[in-house]
GROMACS .gro file of C-alpha atoms in nm:
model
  251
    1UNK     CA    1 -15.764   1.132   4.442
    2UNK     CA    2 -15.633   0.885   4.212
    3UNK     CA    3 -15.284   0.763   4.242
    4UNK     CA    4 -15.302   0.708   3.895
    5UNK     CA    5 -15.163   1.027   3.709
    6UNK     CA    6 -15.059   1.039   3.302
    7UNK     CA    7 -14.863   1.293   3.103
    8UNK     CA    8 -14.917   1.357   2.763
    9UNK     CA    9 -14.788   1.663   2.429
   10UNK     CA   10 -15.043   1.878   2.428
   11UNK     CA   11 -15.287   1.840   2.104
   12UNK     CA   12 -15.325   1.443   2.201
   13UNK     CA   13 -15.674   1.558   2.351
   14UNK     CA   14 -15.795   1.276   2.570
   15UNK     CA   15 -15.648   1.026   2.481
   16UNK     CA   16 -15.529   0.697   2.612
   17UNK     CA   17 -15.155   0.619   2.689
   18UNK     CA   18 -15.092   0.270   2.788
   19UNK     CA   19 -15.321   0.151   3.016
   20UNK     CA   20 -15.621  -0.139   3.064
   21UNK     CA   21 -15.866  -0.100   2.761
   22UNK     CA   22 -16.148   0.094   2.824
   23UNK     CA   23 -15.874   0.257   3.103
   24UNK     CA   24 -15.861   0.690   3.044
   25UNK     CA   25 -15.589   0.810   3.216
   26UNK     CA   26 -15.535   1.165   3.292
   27UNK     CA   27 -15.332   1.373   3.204
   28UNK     CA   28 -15.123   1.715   3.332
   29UNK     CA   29 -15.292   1.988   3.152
   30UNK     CA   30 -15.247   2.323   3.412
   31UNK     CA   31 -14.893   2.380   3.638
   32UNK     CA   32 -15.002   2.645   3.929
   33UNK     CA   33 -14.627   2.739   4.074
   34UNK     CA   34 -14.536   2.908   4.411
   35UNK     CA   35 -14.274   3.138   4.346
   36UNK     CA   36 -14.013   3.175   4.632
   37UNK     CA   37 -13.829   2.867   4.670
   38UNK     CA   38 -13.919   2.736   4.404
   39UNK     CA   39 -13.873   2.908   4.111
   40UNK     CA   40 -13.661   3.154   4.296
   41UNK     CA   41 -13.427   3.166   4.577
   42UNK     CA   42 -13.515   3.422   4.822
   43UNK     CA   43 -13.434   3.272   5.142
   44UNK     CA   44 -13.101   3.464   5.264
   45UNK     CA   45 -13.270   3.789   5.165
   46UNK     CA   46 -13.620   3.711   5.345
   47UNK     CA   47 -13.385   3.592   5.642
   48UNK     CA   48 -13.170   3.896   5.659
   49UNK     CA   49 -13.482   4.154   5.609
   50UNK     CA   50 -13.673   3.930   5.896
   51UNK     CA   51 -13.356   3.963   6.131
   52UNK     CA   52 -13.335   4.330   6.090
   53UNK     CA   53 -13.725   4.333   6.190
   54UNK     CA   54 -13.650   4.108   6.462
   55UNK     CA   55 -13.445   4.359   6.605
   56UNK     CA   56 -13.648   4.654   6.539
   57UNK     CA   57 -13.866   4.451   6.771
   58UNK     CA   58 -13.622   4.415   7.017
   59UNK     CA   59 -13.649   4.025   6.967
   60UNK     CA   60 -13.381   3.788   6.950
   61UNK     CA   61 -13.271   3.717   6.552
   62UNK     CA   62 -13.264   3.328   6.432
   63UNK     CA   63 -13.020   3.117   6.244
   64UNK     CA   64 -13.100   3.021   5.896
   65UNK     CA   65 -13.211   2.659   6.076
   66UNK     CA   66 -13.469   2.771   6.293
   67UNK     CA   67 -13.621   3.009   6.030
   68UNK     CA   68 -13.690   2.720   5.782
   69UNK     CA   69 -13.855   2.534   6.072
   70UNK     CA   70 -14.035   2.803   6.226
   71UNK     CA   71 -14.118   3.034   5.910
   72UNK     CA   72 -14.500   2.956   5.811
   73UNK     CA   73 -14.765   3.128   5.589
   74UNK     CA   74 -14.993   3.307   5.574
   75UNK     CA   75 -14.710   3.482   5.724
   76UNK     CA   76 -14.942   3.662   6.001
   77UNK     CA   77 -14.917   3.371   6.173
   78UNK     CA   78 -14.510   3.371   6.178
   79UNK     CA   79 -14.525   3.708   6.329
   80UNK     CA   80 -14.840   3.697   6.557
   81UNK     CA   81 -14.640   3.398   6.739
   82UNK     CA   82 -14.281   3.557   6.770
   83UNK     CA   83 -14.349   3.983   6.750
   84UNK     CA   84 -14.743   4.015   6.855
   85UNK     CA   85 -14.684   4.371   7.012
   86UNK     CA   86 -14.597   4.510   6.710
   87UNK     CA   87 -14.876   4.633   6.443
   88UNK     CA   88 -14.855   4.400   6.138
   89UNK     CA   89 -14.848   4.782   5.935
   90UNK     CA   90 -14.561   4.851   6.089
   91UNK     CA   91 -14.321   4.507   6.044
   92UNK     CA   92 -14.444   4.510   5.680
   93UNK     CA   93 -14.305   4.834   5.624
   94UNK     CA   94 -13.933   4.723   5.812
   95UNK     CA   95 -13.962   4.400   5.631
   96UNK     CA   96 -13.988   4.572   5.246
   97UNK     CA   97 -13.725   4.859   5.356
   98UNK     CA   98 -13.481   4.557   5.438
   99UNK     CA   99 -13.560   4.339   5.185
  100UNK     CA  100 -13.519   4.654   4.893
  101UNK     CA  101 -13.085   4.659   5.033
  102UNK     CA  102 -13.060   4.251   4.993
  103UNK     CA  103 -13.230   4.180   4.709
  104UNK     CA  104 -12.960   4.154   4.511
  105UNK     CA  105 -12.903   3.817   4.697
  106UNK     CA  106 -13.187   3.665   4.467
  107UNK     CA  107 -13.144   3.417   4.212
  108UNK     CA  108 -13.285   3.148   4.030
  109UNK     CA  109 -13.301   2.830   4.128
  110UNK     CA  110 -13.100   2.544   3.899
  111UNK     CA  111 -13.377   2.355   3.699
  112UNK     CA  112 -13.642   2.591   3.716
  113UNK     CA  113 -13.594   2.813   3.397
  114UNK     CA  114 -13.547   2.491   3.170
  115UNK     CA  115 -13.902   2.375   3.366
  116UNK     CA  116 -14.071   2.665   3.247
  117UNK     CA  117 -13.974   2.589   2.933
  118UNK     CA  118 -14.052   2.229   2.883
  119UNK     CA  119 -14.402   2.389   3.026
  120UNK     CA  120 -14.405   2.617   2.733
  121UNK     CA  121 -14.283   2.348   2.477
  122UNK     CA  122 -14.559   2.094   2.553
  123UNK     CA  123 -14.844   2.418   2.595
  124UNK     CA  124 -14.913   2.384   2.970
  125UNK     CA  125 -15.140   2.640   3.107
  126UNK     CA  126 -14.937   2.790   3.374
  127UNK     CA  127 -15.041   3.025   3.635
  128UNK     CA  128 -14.870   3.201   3.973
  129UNK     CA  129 -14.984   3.158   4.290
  130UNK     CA  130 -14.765   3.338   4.552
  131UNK     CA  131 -14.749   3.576   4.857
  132UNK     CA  132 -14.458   3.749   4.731
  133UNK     CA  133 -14.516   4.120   4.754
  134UNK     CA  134 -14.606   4.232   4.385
  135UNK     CA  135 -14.319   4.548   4.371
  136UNK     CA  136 -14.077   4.247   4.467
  137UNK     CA  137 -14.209   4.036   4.211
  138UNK     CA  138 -14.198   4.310   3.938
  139UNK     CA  139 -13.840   4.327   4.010
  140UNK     CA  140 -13.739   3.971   4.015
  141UNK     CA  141 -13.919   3.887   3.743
  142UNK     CA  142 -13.799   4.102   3.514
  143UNK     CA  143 -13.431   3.987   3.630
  144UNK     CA  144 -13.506   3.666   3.541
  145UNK     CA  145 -13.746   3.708   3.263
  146UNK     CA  146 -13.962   3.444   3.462
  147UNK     CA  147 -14.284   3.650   3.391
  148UNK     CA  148 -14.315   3.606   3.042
  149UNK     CA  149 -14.371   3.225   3.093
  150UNK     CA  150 -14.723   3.260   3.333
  151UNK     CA  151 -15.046   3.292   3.175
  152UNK     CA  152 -15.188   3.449   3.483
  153UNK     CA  153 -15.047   3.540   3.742
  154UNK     CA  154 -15.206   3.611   4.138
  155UNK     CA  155 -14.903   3.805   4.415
  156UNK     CA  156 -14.966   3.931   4.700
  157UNK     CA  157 -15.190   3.662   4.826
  158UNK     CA  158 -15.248   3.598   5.208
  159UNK     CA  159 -15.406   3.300   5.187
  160UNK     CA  160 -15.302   3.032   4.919
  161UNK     CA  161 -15.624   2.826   5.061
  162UNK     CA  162 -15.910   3.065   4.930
  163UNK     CA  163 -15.711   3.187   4.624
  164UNK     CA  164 -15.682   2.833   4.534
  165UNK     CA  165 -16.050   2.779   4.478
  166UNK     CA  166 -16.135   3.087   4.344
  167UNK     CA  167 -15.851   3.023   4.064
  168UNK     CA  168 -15.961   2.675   3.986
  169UNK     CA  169 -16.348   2.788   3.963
  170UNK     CA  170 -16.259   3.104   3.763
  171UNK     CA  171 -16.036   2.941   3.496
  172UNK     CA  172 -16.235   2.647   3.484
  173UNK     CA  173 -15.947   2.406   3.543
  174UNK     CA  174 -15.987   2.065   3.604
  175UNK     CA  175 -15.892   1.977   3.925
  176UNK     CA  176 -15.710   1.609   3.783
  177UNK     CA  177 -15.559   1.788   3.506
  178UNK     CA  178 -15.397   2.035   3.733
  179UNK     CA  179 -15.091   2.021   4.010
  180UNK     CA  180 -14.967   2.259   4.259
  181UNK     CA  181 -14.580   2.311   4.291
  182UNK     CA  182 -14.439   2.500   4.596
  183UNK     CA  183 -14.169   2.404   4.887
  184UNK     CA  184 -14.359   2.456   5.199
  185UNK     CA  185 -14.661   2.295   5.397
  186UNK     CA  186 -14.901   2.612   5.302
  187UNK     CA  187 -14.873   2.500   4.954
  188UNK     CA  188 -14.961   2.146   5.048
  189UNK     CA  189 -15.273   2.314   5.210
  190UNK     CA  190 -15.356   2.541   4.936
  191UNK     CA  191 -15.332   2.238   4.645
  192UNK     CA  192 -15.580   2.051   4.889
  193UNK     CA  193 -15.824   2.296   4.944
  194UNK     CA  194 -15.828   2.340   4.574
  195UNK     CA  195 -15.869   1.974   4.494
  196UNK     CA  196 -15.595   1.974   4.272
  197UNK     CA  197 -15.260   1.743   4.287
  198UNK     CA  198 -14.967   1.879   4.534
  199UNK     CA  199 -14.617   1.834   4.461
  200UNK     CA  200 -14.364   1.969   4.685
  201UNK     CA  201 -14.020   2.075   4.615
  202UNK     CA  202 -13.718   2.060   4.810
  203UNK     CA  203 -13.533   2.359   4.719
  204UNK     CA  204 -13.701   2.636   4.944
  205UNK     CA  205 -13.824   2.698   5.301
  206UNK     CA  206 -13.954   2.379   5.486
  207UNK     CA  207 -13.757   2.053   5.545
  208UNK     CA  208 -13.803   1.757   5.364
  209UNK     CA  209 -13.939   1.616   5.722
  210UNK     CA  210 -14.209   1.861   5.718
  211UNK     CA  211 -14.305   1.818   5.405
  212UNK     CA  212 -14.322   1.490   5.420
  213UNK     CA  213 -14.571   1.526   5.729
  214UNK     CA  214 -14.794   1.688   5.522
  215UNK     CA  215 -14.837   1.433   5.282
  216UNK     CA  216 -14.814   1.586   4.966
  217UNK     CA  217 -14.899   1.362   4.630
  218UNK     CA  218 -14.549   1.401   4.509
  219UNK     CA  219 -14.205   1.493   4.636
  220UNK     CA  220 -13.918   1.607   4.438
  221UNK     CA  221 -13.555   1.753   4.473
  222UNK     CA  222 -13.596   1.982   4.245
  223UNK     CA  223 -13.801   2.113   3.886
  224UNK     CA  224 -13.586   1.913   3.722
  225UNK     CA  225 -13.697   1.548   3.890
  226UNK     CA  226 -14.068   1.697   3.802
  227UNK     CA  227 -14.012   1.711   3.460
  228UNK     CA  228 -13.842   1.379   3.424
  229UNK     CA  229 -14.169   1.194   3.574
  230UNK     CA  230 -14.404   1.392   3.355
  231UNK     CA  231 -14.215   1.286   3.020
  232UNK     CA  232 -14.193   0.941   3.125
  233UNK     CA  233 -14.455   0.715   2.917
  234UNK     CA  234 -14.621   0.766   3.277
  235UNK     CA  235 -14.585   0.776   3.661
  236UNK     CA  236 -14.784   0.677   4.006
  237UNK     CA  237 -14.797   0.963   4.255
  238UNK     CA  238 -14.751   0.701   4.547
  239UNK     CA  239 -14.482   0.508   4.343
  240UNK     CA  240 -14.266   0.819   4.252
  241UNK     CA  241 -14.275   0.946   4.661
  242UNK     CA  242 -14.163   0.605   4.784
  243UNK     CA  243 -13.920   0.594   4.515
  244UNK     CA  244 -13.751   0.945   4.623
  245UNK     CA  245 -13.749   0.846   4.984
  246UNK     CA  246 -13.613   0.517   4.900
  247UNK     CA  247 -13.319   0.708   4.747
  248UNK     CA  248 -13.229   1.017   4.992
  249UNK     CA  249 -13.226   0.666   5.258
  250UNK     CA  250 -12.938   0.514   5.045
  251UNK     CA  251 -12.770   0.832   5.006
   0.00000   0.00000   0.00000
């Protein structure tokens, strides 16, 4: 994939923006977004509700530490390695009990509402792509008004990987035109197996050590960062990552 990645207001078709003559450069057309982490902030309510199944399993609970580090999707996998003698039925049904009493503890995350905006403003198609359960979603969503600003939107998904595809194909996005924002290494995955650009954000789940492992085109602190490198005349993938871990090393 090229390194070589342009931004551009809507309406200025294909056009070139600086550049070699006879250079097209592309240009940011589609935002897919996760939605915990990064959009909202779920974590101390997914932690509590995945203590309290942790003990209905008669397992030992973790600190907010180890579940960032050991928390993976598709989530199967998180509990096939810590609770495999319980039925996947029946830690669902603990898990959405627990999580309906802390949900309160949700809330947006700084940046992302004025993201969604500047996605709106310059007429980015913007689509969903999360494992969030969909009653949970209803309910978030509507306490942050976050839903109105999706095109199309896809909960409840196992496996970011497949969906991926299947999205891209069905809406006929082009895969250079179109970038994958989430906080953890699944997301990394899922932008891969979709072709499209990854861009990981540092305000959910993994640590930036993990996501950094995963190689993802793009790092950033937050939505905010994001949207200052897309309205920038224009940015390198490569030269924007080295330039965020050149400044977390002086701070």
């Amino acid at each position: 994939m090229s390194s070589c990645v342009k931004y551009v207001q809507s309406g200025c078709g294909g056009c070139r923006v600086g550049g070699d003559a006879g250079t097209v450069l592309r240009v940011i057309r589609n935002v897919i977004f996760d939605w915990s982490g990064t959009l909202v902030d779920d974590l101390p309510a997914v932690l509590e509700a995945s203590n309290y199944v942790f003990a209905m399993a008669g397992v030992p609970k973790m600190d907010l530490d180890q579940f960032r580090r050991e928390f993976c999707l598709p989530f199967t996998r998180f509990y096939d390695r810590y609770v495999p003698h319980v039925p996947i039925s029946q830690l669902e049904e603990w898990f959405h009990d627990a999580f309906r009493q802390c949900r309160h503890m949700v809330a947006e995350i700084p940046h992302a509402r004025e993201f969604l905006e500047f996605c709106r403003e310059h007429r980015l198609r913007t689509f969903l792509l999360s494992s969030v359960h969909r009653d949970h979603y209803i309910v978030q969503a509507e306490a942050t008004g976050f839903g109105s600003y999706f095109d199309h939107v896809f909960v409840e998904v196992r496996d970011k990987r497949t969906k991926m595809r299947s999205l891209v194909a069905e809406h006929g996005l082009l895969q250079h035109e179109t970038v994958f924002v989430g906080d953890m290494e699944h997301d990394v995955e899922a932008a891969r197996a979709g072709g499209v650009y990854a861009c990981a954000v540092l305000t959910g789940y993994n640590h930036p050590e993990q996501l950094r492992a995963c190689a993802p085109d793009l790092i950033v602190e937050h939505l905010g960062q994001l949207r200052d490198c897309l309205t920038r005349d224009g940015f390198e993938i490569r030269a924007a990552l080295q330039k965020l871990e050149s400044e977390q090393q002086q701070s």
